[in-house]
Coordinates of C-alpha atoms and ligand atoms in Angstrom, one line a residue:
Chain Y
X1 CA -34.9 -58.2 17.9
X2 CA -34.4 -59.3 13.8
X3 CA -30.7 -58.4 12.7
X4 CA -30.8 -56.2 9.3
X5 CA -29.5 -58.1 6.6
X6 CA -27.9 -56.3 3.4
X7 CA -26.9 -58.8 1.3
X8 CA -24.0 -59.0 -1.2
X9 CA -26.9 -57.9 -4.4
X10 CA -28.4 -55.3 -2.7
X11 CA -24.9 -53.5 -1.8
X12 CA -24.4 -54.6 -5.5
X13 CA -27.4 -52.9 -6.8
X14 CA -26.9 -49.2 -4.3
X15 CA -23.7 -49.1 -6.0
X16 CA -25.1 -49.3 -9.6
X17 CA -27.9 -46.9 -8.7
X18 CA -25.0 -44.4 -7.3
X19 CA -22.9 -44.6 -10.2
X20 CA -26.6 -43.9 -12.4
X21 CA -26.6 -40.5 -10.4
X22 CA -23.4 -40.0 -10.9
X23 CA -23.5 -41.1 -14.5
X24 CA -26.5 -38.3 -14.8
X25 CA -24.5 -36.1 -13.3
X26 CA -21.8 -35.2 -15.0
X27 CA -24.5 -35.6 -18.5
X28 CA -25.7 -32.8 -16.6
X29 CA -21.5 -30.8 -16.6
X30 CA -21.9 -31.5 -19.7
X31 CA -25.2 -29.7 -20.3
X32 CA -24.0 -26.9 -18.2
X33 CA -20.6 -26.4 -20.3
X34 CA -21.9 -26.6 -23.2
X35 CA -25.1 -24.1 -22.3
X36 CA -22.9 -22.2 -19.9
X37 CA -19.9 -21.4 -21.8
X38 CA -18.1 -23.5 -19.4
X39 CA -14.5 -25.1 -20.1
X40 CA -14.2 -28.7 -21.1
X41 CA -11.2 -28.9 -18.3
X42 CA -14.5 -28.2 -16.4
X43 CA -14.9 -32.1 -16.6
X44 CA -12.5 -32.7 -14.2
X45 CA -12.3 -30.1 -12.3
X46 CA -16.2 -30.6 -11.5
X47 CA -16.2 -33.8 -10.5
X48 CA -16.8 -32.0 -7.2
X49 CA -19.7 -30.7 -7.3
X50 CA -20.8 -33.1 -9.6
X51 CA -19.9 -36.1 -7.6
X52 CA -22.2 -33.5 -4.5
X53 CA -25.0 -33.1 -6.4
X54 CA -24.9 -37.0 -7.4
X55 CA -25.0 -37.7 -4.1
X56 CA -27.9 -35.4 -3.6
X57 CA -29.8 -37.1 -6.4
X58 CA -29.0 -40.7 -4.8
X59 CA -30.2 -39.7 -1.0
X60 CA -33.7 -38.2 -2.3
X61 CA -33.8 -41.0 -4.5
X62 CA -33.6 -43.6 -1.2
X63 CA -36.4 -41.6 0.5
X64 CA -38.7 -41.5 -2.3
X65 CA -37.6 -45.8 -3.2
X66 CA -38.1 -46.2 0.6
X67 CA -41.5 -44.9 0.6
X68 CA -42.8 -46.5 -2.3
X69 CA -41.6 -49.8 -0.8
X70 CA -43.4 -49.0 2.6
X71 CA -46.4 -48.4 0.9
X72 CA -45.8 -51.0 -1.6
X73 CA -44.9 -53.7 2.0
X74 CA -48.6 -52.3 3.0
X75 CA -50.5 -53.4 0.4
X76 CA -48.9 -56.3 -0.7
X77 CA -49.7 -57.7 3.5
X78 CA -52.9 -56.5 2.9
X79 CA -53.9 -58.7 -0.2
X80 CA -52.0 -61.7 1.0
X81 CA -54.2 -61.2 4.3
X82 CA -57.8 -61.0 2.5
X83 CA -56.2 -64.0 0.1
X84 CA -56.1 -66.2 3.5
X85 CA -59.2 -65.4 5.5
Chain E
X1 CA 3.3 -14.6 -8.8
X2 CA 5.4 -15.3 -6.4
X3 CA 3.1 -14.9 -2.7
X4 CA 5.7 -15.8 -0.3
X5 CA 6.8 -12.7 2.1
X6 CA 10.3 -11.7 0.5
X7 CA 13.1 -11.4 2.2
X8 CA 15.4 -8.7 1.6
X9 CA 18.4 -11.1 1.0
X10 CA 15.3 -12.4 -2.0
X11 CA 14.3 -9.3 -3.7
X12 CA 17.6 -8.2 -3.7
X13 CA 17.7 -11.5 -5.7
X14 CA 15.1 -10.8 -7.5
X15 CA 16.2 -7.7 -8.5
X16 CA 19.9 -9.1 -9.5
X17 CA 18.0 -11.1 -12.0
X18 CA 15.3 -9.2 -13.4
X19 CA 16.1 -6.1 -12.0
X20 CA 17.6 -3.9 -15.1
X21 CA 15.0 -4.0 -17.3
X22 CA 12.1 -5.4 -15.9
X23 CA 11.6 -3.6 -12.2
X24 CA 13.8 -1.2 -12.3
X25 CA 11.6 0.3 -16.0
X26 CA 9.0 1.3 -12.9
X27 CA 11.2 1.6 -10.2
X28 CA 14.2 3.3 -11.6
X29 CA 16.0 5.1 -8.0
X30 CA 17.3 0.8 -8.0
X31 CA 19.9 1.0 -9.7
X32 CA 21.7 2.1 -6.4
X33 CA 22.2 -2.2 -5.5
X34 CA 23.9 -2.4 -9.2
X35 CA 27.1 -2.4 -8.0
X36 CA 26.5 -3.5 -4.4
X37 CA 28.4 -6.3 -4.5
X38 CA 31.5 -4.5 -5.4
X39 CA 30.8 -1.8 -1.9
X40 CA 32.0 -4.2 0.3
X41 CA 34.7 -2.9 2.3
X42 CA 34.0 0.8 1.9
X43 CA 32.2 2.4 5.2
X44 CA 30.1 5.6 4.6
X45 CA 30.7 8.0 7.7
X46 CA 27.6 9.1 8.8
X47 CA 25.9 12.2 11.1
X48 CA 22.6 12.5 12.6
X49 CA 21.2 16.1 13.0
X50 CA 17.3 15.4 15.2
X51 CA 17.7 11.6 16.1
X52 CA 14.3 12.3 17.8
X53 CA 11.5 9.4 17.1
X54 CA 11.5 9.0 13.7
X55 CA 15.8 9.6 13.3
X56 CA 16.4 7.1 16.2
X57 CA 15.0 4.8 14.0
X58 CA 16.9 5.4 11.0
X59 CA 19.9 4.7 13.1
X60 CA 18.3 1.4 14.2
X61 CA 18.4 0.4 10.2
X62 CA 22.1 2.1 9.8
X63 CA 23.6 0.1 13.0
X64 CA 23.2 -2.5 11.3
X65 CA 24.5 -1.7 8.1
X66 CA 28.0 -3.4 7.9
X67 CA 28.6 -0.4 5.3
X68 CA 27.2 2.4 7.3
X69 CA 29.2 3.6 10.8
X70 CA 27.6 6.0 12.8
X71 CA 30.2 8.7 14.1
X72 CA 28.0 12.1 14.9
X73 CA 24.7 13.4 16.2
X74 CA 22.8 16.4 17.5
X75 CA 20.8 17.6 19.4
X76 CA 19.4 20.4 21.5
X77 CA 16.9 18.2 23.6
X78 CA 19.4 15.9 26.2
X79 CA 16.6 12.3 25.8
X80 CA 17.0 12.8 22.2
X81 CA 21.1 12.4 22.3
X82 CA 20.5 9.7 26.0
X83 CA 18.5 7.6 23.7
X84 CA 20.4 8.4 20.2
X85 CA 23.8 7.0 22.0
X86 CA 22.1 3.7 22.7
X87 CA 22.2 3.2 19.9
X88 CA 25.6 4.1 18.8
X89 CA 27.6 5.3 21.8
X90 CA 30.6 5.9 20.0
X91 CA 29.6 8.8 17.9
X92 CA 30.7 12.1 18.7
X93 CA 28.1 14.7 20.7
X94 CA 27.5 18.4 18.8
X95 CA 24.8 20.9 19.7
X96 CA 25.0 23.0 16.8
X97 CA 24.2 20.9 13.6
X98 CA 27.4 23.7 12.2
X99 CA 29.7 21.8 14.6
X100 CA 28.5 18.5 12.9
X101 CA 29.0 19.7 8.9
X102 CA 32.4 21.1 9.9
X103 CA 33.6 17.2 10.9
X104 CA 35.1 16.7 8.5
X105 CA 34.9 12.3 9.4
X106 CA 31.2 13.0 8.4
X107 CA 30.8 11.6 5.1
X108 CA 26.8 12.3 5.2
X109 CA 24.1 13.7 7.3
X110 CA 20.5 12.6 8.2
X111 CA 18.5 14.7 9.1
X112 CA 15.3 13.9 11.3
X113 CA 14.7 17.6 13.0
X114 CA 11.0 19.1 12.8
X115 CA 9.9 20.4 9.2
X116 CA 11.2 24.2 9.3
X117 CA 14.7 23.7 10.3
X118 CA 15.1 21.4 7.4
X119 CA 15.5 23.9 5.1
X120 CA 18.5 25.5 6.5
X121 CA 19.9 22.2 7.9
X122 CA 19.7 20.6 4.4
X123 CA 21.1 23.8 2.6
X124 CA 24.0 23.9 5.1
X125 CA 25.0 20.3 4.2
X126 CA 25.4 20.3 0.5
X127 CA 27.3 23.4 0.9
X128 CA 30.0 22.0 3.8
X129 CA 29.7 18.5 0.5
X130 CA 28.0 16.7 2.8
X131 CA 25.9 13.6 1.0
X132 CA 22.3 14.3 2.3
X133 CA 19.9 12.2 3.6
X134 CA 17.0 14.3 4.7
X135 CA 12.7 13.7 6.0
X136 CA 10.2 14.5 4.3
X137 CA 8.7 16.7 4.0
X138 CA 11.3 17.6 2.4
X139 CA 10.9 21.9 3.0
X140 CA 8.5 23.9 4.9
X141 CA 7.4 26.4 2.0
X142 CA 7.9 25.1 -2.2
X143 CA 10.6 27.9 -3.1
X144 CA 12.5 25.9 -0.2
X145 CA 11.8 22.8 -1.7
X146 CA 13.6 24.3 -4.7
X147 CA 16.3 26.0 -3.8
X148 CA 17.2 22.5 -2.4
X149 CA 17.2 20.1 -5.3
X150 CA 18.7 22.7 -7.3
X151 CA 21.8 23.1 -4.6
X152 CA 21.8 19.4 -4.3
X153 CA 22.0 19.7 -8.2
X154 CA 24.5 22.4 -8.5
X155 CA 27.0 20.7 -5.6
X156 CA 26.4 17.3 -7.4
X157 CA 26.0 15.9 -3.4
X158 CA 23.7 12.7 -3.7
X159 CA 20.5 14.2 -2.2
X160 CA 17.7 11.1 -0.7
X161 CA 14.1 12.2 1.3
X162 CA 12.8 9.4 3.3
X163 CA 10.5 8.4 0.9
X164 CA 10.3 4.7 1.7
X165 CA 7.4 3.5 0.0
X166 CA 10.1 3.9 -3.1
X167 CA 11.5 0.9 -1.8
X168 CA 8.7 -0.9 -0.7
X169 CA 9.3 -4.5 -2.4
X170 CA 4.9 -4.5 -2.9
X171 CA 5.3 -1.2 -3.8
X172 CA 7.8 -1.5 -6.4
X173 CA 5.9 -5.0 -8.0
X174 CA 2.8 -4.0 -8.2
X175 CA 3.8 0.1 -9.8
X176 CA 4.9 -2.5 -12.6
X177 CA 2.4 -3.7 -12.6
X178 CA 0.3 -1.3 -13.1
X179 CA 2.8 0.2 -15.4
X180 CA 2.0 -2.9 -17.3
X181 CA -1.9 -2.7 -17.6
X182 CA -2.5 -5.4 -15.6
X183 CA -5.5 -3.4 -14.3
X184 CA -6.5 -1.5 -16.7
X185 CA -6.7 2.6 -17.6
X186 CA -6.2 4.2 -13.9
X187 CA -9.0 7.2 -13.6
X188 CA -8.6 7.5 -10.1
X189 CA -7.0 6.8 -7.0
X190 CA -9.1 7.6 -3.3
X191 CA -5.3 7.8 -0.6
X192 CA -6.4 8.2 3.1
X193 CA -5.4 8.1 6.2
X194 CA -7.7 7.8 9.3
X195 CA -6.7 8.2 13.1
X196 CA -7.8 8.4 16.3
X197 CA -4.8 10.1 18.2
X198 CA -4.0 13.7 19.1
X199 CA -0.4 13.4 18.0
X200 CA 0.4 15.4 21.4
X201 CA 3.2 14.0 23.4
X202 CA 3.6 15.3 27.0
X203 CA 5.9 18.3 27.7
X204 CA 6.1 20.7 30.2
X205 CA 4.8 23.9 28.3
X206 CA 8.5 25.2 28.1
X207 CA 9.4 22.4 26.0
X208 CA 6.3 22.1 24.3
X209 CA 6.3 23.8 21.0
X210 CA 9.9 21.8 20.7
X211 CA 8.1 18.5 21.5
X212 CA 4.9 19.0 20.2
X213 CA 6.3 20.4 16.7
X214 CA 3.5 19.3 14.4
X215 CA 0.5 20.2 16.3
X216 CA 2.0 24.2 14.8
X217 CA 2.0 25.5 12.0
X218 CA 5.3 27.7 12.6
X219 CA 7.1 24.4 12.4
X220 CA 4.7 22.0 10.7
X221 CA 1.7 22.0 8.0
X222 CA 0.5 19.3 9.8
X223 CA -1.5 15.9 8.4
X224 CA -0.3 17.4 4.9
X225 CA 3.3 17.1 5.3
X226 CA 3.5 15.1 8.4
X227 CA 1.4 12.2 6.6
X228 CA -0.1 13.1 2.8
X229 CA 2.9 13.7 1.7
X230 CA 3.7 9.9 1.7
X231 CA 0.4 9.0 0.3
X232 CA 0.6 11.7 -3.0
X233 CA 3.8 9.8 -4.1
X234 CA 2.0 6.8 -5.3
X235 CA -0.2 8.3 -7.5
X236 CA 2.3 10.3 -9.1
X237 CA 4.1 7.3 -9.1
X238 CA 1.2 4.4 -10.3
X239 CA 0.0 8.0 -12.7
X240 CA 4.0 8.7 -14.2
X241 CA 2.3 11.9 -14.0
X242 CA 2.1 15.0 -11.6
X243 CA -0.9 16.8 -11.3
X244 CA -1.0 20.7 -11.8
X245 CA -3.7 22.0 -9.7
X246 CA -5.2 21.3 -6.4
X247 CA -8.9 21.7 -3.9
X248 CA -9.7 21.2 -0.9
X249 CA -10.6 22.0 2.6
X250 CA -9.0 22.1 5.9
X251 CA -10.5 22.6 9.4
X252 CA -10.7 21.6 13.3
X253 CA -13.1 19.4 14.2
X254 CA -12.2 17.6 16.9
X255 CA -9.1 18.1 18.5
X256 CA -9.7 22.2 19.5
X257 CA -6.6 21.4 22.0
X258 CA -4.8 24.9 21.7
X259 CA -3.2 23.3 17.9
X260 CA -3.3 25.4 15.0
X261 CA -2.4 22.5 12.7
X262 CA -6.2 21.3 10.7
X263 CA -6.8 17.6 12.4
X264 CA -9.7 17.7 9.1
X265 CA -8.9 18.0 6.0
X266 CA -9.7 16.7 1.7
X267 CA -8.1 17.3 -0.4
X268 CA -8.5 16.6 -4.2
X269 CA -5.9 17.4 -6.8
X270 CA -6.6 16.9 -10.7
X271 CA -4.0 15.3 -13.8
X272 CA -3.8 16.7 -16.6
X273 CA -6.3 14.4 -18.2
X274 CA -8.9 14.9 -15.1
X275 CA -8.8 11.9 -13.6
X276 CA -8.6 12.8 -10.0
X277 CA -6.4 11.6 -6.8
X278 CA -7.9 12.4 -3.8
X279 CA -6.6 12.4 -0.2
X280 CA -8.7 12.4 3.1
X281 CA -7.5 13.1 6.3
X282 CA -9.2 12.7 9.6
X283 CA -7.6 12.4 13.8
X284 CA -10.9 11.7 15.0
X285 CA -11.6 7.9 14.2
X286 CA -9.7 5.4 12.6
X287 CA -11.5 2.9 11.1
X288 CA -10.8 3.0 7.7
X289 CA -7.5 2.8 8.8
X290 CA -5.0 3.9 5.9
X291 CA -4.4 2.7 2.1
X292 CA -4.1 4.6 -1.7
X293 CA -7.6 2.9 -3.3
X294 CA -5.5 2.7 -6.9
X295 CA -8.5 2.3 -9.2
X296 CA -8.1 1.1 -12.8
X297 CA -10.9 -0.3 -15.2
X298 CA -9.6 -3.4 -15.2
X299 CA -8.6 -3.7 -11.1
X300 CA -8.1 -2.0 -8.7
X301 CA -4.5 -1.8 -5.8
X302 CA -5.3 -1.8 -2.3
X303 CA -1.2 -0.9 -1.7
X304 CA -1.1 -1.1 2.0
X305 CA -3.7 -3.9 2.5
X306 CA -0.7 -5.9 -0.1
X307 CA -4.1 -6.3 -1.9
X308 CA -5.3 -6.3 -5.3
X309 CA -8.1 -7.3 -7.1
X310 CA -9.5 -7.4 -11.0
X311 CA -12.7 -6.4 -11.8
X312 CA -14.1 -9.3 -13.8
X313 CA -13.8 -12.7 -11.3
X314 CA -13.5 -16.2 -12.9
X315 CA -16.4 -17.1 -12.8
X316 CA -18.3 -20.4 -10.9
X317 CA -17.9 -23.6 -12.7
X318 CA -20.9 -24.2 -15.7
X319 CA -22.0 -26.4 -13.4
X320 CA -23.0 -24.3 -10.0
X321 CA -24.2 -21.5 -12.6
X322 CA -26.6 -24.1 -13.6
X323 CA -27.7 -25.4 -10.8
X324 CA -28.0 -21.6 -9.2
X325 CA -30.0 -20.9 -12.8
X326 CA -32.7 -23.9 -12.1
X327 CA -32.9 -22.6 -8.0
X328 CA -33.7 -18.9 -9.6
X329 CA -36.2 -20.0 -12.2
X330 CA -37.9 -22.8 -9.5
X331 CA -37.9 -20.0 -6.7
X332 CA -37.2 -16.2 -7.4
X333 CA -40.7 -14.3 -7.3
X334 CA -41.4 -13.8 -10.9
X335 CA -40.9 -9.6 -11.5
X336 CA -43.3 -7.8 -12.9
X337 CA -41.5 -5.3 -14.7
X338 CA -38.0 -5.8 -15.5
X339 CA -35.8 -4.0 -13.8
X340 CA -34.3 -0.3 -15.3
X341 CA -31.6 0.1 -13.3
X342 CA -29.5 -2.3 -10.4
X343 CA -28.0 -0.6 -7.6
X344 CA -23.7 -1.7 -7.9
X345 CA -23.4 -3.0 -4.7
X346 CA -19.5 -3.4 -3.2
X347 CA -17.3 -5.9 -4.9
X348 CA -17.1 -8.6 -2.6
X349 CA -14.3 -10.3 -4.2
X350 CA -11.6 -11.3 -1.4
X351 CA -8.7 -10.5 -4.5
X352 CA -4.9 -11.6 -4.2
X353 CA -1.4 -10.5 -2.0
X354 CA 0.6 -8.9 -4.3
X355 CA 3.7 -10.4 -2.1
X356 CA 2.1 -13.0 0.2
X357 CA -0.1 -12.1 3.4
X358 CA 1.7 -10.0 6.1
X359 CA 5.0 -8.2 4.4
X360 CA 7.6 -7.3 7.6
X361 CA 8.7 -4.4 5.3
X362 CA 7.6 -0.7 4.1
X363 CA 11.7 0.5 2.7
X364 CA 12.5 2.3 4.9
X365 CA 15.9 -0.5 5.0
X366 CA 16.3 -0.9 1.7
X367 CA 15.4 2.7 1.5
X368 CA 19.1 3.1 4.0
X369 CA 21.0 0.9 2.8
X370 CA 20.3 2.4 -0.4
X371 CA 21.4 5.7 0.4
X372 CA 24.9 4.0 2.0
X373 CA 24.8 1.9 -1.8
X374 CA 24.9 5.9 -3.7
X375 CA 27.3 7.3 -1.3
X376 CA 30.0 5.1 -1.9
X377 CA 28.8 5.0 -6.1
X378 CA 28.7 8.3 -5.5
X379 CA 25.8 7.8 -8.4
X380 CA 22.3 9.1 -7.3
X381 CA 19.7 7.1 -8.3
X382 CA 17.5 8.3 -10.9
X383 CA 14.4 10.2 -10.8
X384 CA 14.5 9.3 -6.6
X385 CA 14.9 12.7 -5.7
X386 CA 12.7 14.4 -8.5
X387 CA 9.7 11.7 -6.9
X388 CA 10.6 13.2 -3.2
X389 CA 10.8 16.1 -5.0
X390 CA 7.0 16.2 -5.9
X391 CA 5.7 14.7 -3.3
X392 CA 7.0 17.3 -1.0
X393 CA 5.6 20.1 -3.6
X394 CA 1.6 18.2 -3.5
X395 CA 1.7 17.8 0.1
X396 CA 2.7 21.8 0.7
X397 CA 0.2 23.4 -2.1
X398 CA -2.6 20.9 -1.7
X399 CA -2.0 22.6 2.0
X400 CA -1.5 26.2 0.7
X401 CA -5.4 25.4 -1.0
X402 CA -6.5 24.3 2.5
X403 CA -5.1 27.9 3.7
X404 CA -6.7 30.0 1.1
X405 CA -9.9 27.8 -0.2
X406 CA -9.2 28.2 -3.6
X407 CA -7.6 25.7 -6.7
X408 CA -4.4 26.4 -6.7
X409 CA -2.2 25.3 -10.1
X410 CA 0.8 24.6 -9.8
X411 CA 3.5 27.1 -10.4
X412 CA 5.6 27.2 -13.2
X413 CA 8.7 28.3 -11.9
X414 CA 8.9 25.2 -9.3
X415 CA 8.7 22.7 -12.0
X416 CA 11.2 20.8 -12.9
X417 CA 11.7 19.3 -16.3
X418 CA 10.0 16.0 -14.8
X419 CA 6.8 13.7 -16.3
X420 CA 4.4 16.2 -18.1
X421 CA 6.7 19.0 -16.5
X422 CA 9.0 21.7 -18.1
X423 CA 10.5 23.9 -16.0
X424 CA 9.5 27.8 -17.0
X425 CA 11.7 30.6 -15.1
X426 CA 9.7 33.9 -14.2
X427 CA 11.1 36.1 -17.0
X428 CA 12.3 39.5 -15.3
Ligands
NAD1 N1 9.3 9.0 6.9 C1 8.2 8.0 7.7 O1 8.0 7.9 7.5 C2 8.7 8.9 8.6 C3 8.2 9.1 10.1 C4 7.9 10.1 11.2 C5 8.7 11.4 10.4 N2 9.4 12.0 9.7 C6 10.1 12.9 9.3 O2 11.2 13.0 10.6 C7 11.0 14.0 11.2 C8 11.6 13.9 12.6 O3 10.2 13.9 12.9 P1 9.9 13.3 14.4 O4 8.7 12.4 15.5 O5 11.2 11.8 14.8 O6 10.4 14.4 15.6 P2 10.9 13.9 17.2 O7 10.3 15.4 17.7 O8 10.8 12.7 17.7 O9 12.3 14.7 16.5 C9 12.9 15.3 16.5 C10 14.2 15.7 17.0 O10 15.2 16.3 16.4 C11 15.5 17.5 17.5 N3 15.9 18.5 17.2 C12 14.8 19.9 16.8 N4 15.6 20.9 16.7 C13 16.8 21.1 16.3 C14 17.8 21.6 16.4 N5 18.1 22.8 15.7 N6 19.3 20.9 16.5 C15 19.2 19.6 15.9 N7 18.7 19.0 16.8 C16 17.0 19.0 16.5 C17 14.2 17.4 18.2 O11 15.3 18.2 20.2 C18 14.1 16.2 18.7 O12 15.0 15.3 19.5 C19 9.9 14.7 10.6 O13 10.2 15.2 9.5 C20 9.4 14.2 10.2 O14 8.5 14.6 9.3 C21 8.8 10.6 8.7

């Protein structure tokens, strides 16, 4: 069986993606505070909800990226085979 | 607000700090403790008349009070005497309450006999110059209550009635909140006491009436004088008003065992403003227990549970509401027309504790301490007797309404000059 190697770069990319999710959710929080007439203290008080939502978005994105990656991988493999023949 | 369950000492300390203006405004009888620091070298000599179940319970507190000494006991039932002597072994024993009242060694008496005995004993005690703690209900009839009250005024003796909620830290605290307007305007009170037992004690036929006095009309007025009396007082305390009308119905629907008092009652008390206090008691189902639900425009109080609930609770975080809105937009079915009505489902808010989760006090111990302090200082705490008088009066008028199946109005001649009431003697 082949070892799975997670490169330093991959970890960095994933971290950036997660941080981007948190930032997006915090932006959504700002929008919610404005639209729903919340308190500005919720910027910090709701960080727990924001992180949970960010994690959900991150996992959803990961699933989508994995699916796209798999399809792409198959497609590239097929083209390489055709080229070789 | 302090949430932890508070000890008596701490409660009194808090009173010392905040009491004068703060708690005493809504519970003025707490002034009984004003001089408690200066009375430690005094000892009140107490005689107990009728040390049955309640009497022994009260004795268990009095024996722990260094300012009280139980010096005499009087009962006509030997097992009561035997049990009471275990708590106060040095007490003198009397068979006749008049002999106890003649004992010059007795400063104050506690009456815990069946209801129909209270009047003659209370009058005799006050006449004998004794300070008096009489268990509730003060007397068997309203006229008797009024006479005892007048005797207390004319003799100047201290008079307390066993309305321990007046000294219950939960009630004291929450009544202040009510009076401060925390729960808005109070427009209804729903009081009830449900239990599931027959109230009967094992007794040979010749002792049945003595042991089961609560079940017979000639000795008691049943649920109204035994249970309602405590809870009706919560309403007058909260509203600082006395209701002037009562209607209701009573029946024996379950315990058809020869008793003559109702086992199923329902009353409506009407205040001048139109606010109503309902009272229900059934003793064949205990699911809801007992409570006095005080319903204000901004909140609800359940003092027995020790909780209060605001109508408007803090909304969820804006972020959560936005997510919920999005979820509803996506998943909810689209109504073809807006609803013109929506049922009011019960509020599920968990509320807040008045004084922590499991308060241990029900006020009995503080009430007895207050009595002892009042006897030592010879100062009748403000309003304590008037509150008790009215709780007795209301329970008796309620019983009259059940018996006569009509609306009963508070008779002017039995009103005290108290709150919204003005005494108006019958002109002869
Ligand atoms: N404040 C409360 O929460 C509370 C609770 C329970 C009872 N109570 C009141 O306490 C009183 C007593 O109730 P209880 O449950 O202790 O009843 P109980 O039957 O246990 O005790 C009454 C005692 O009085 C004695 N007695 C009767 N006639 C007498 C007489 N002529 N002389 C001397 N003794 C006499 C009886 O022998 C008995 O020992 C009632 O008024 C009741 O309403 C108040």
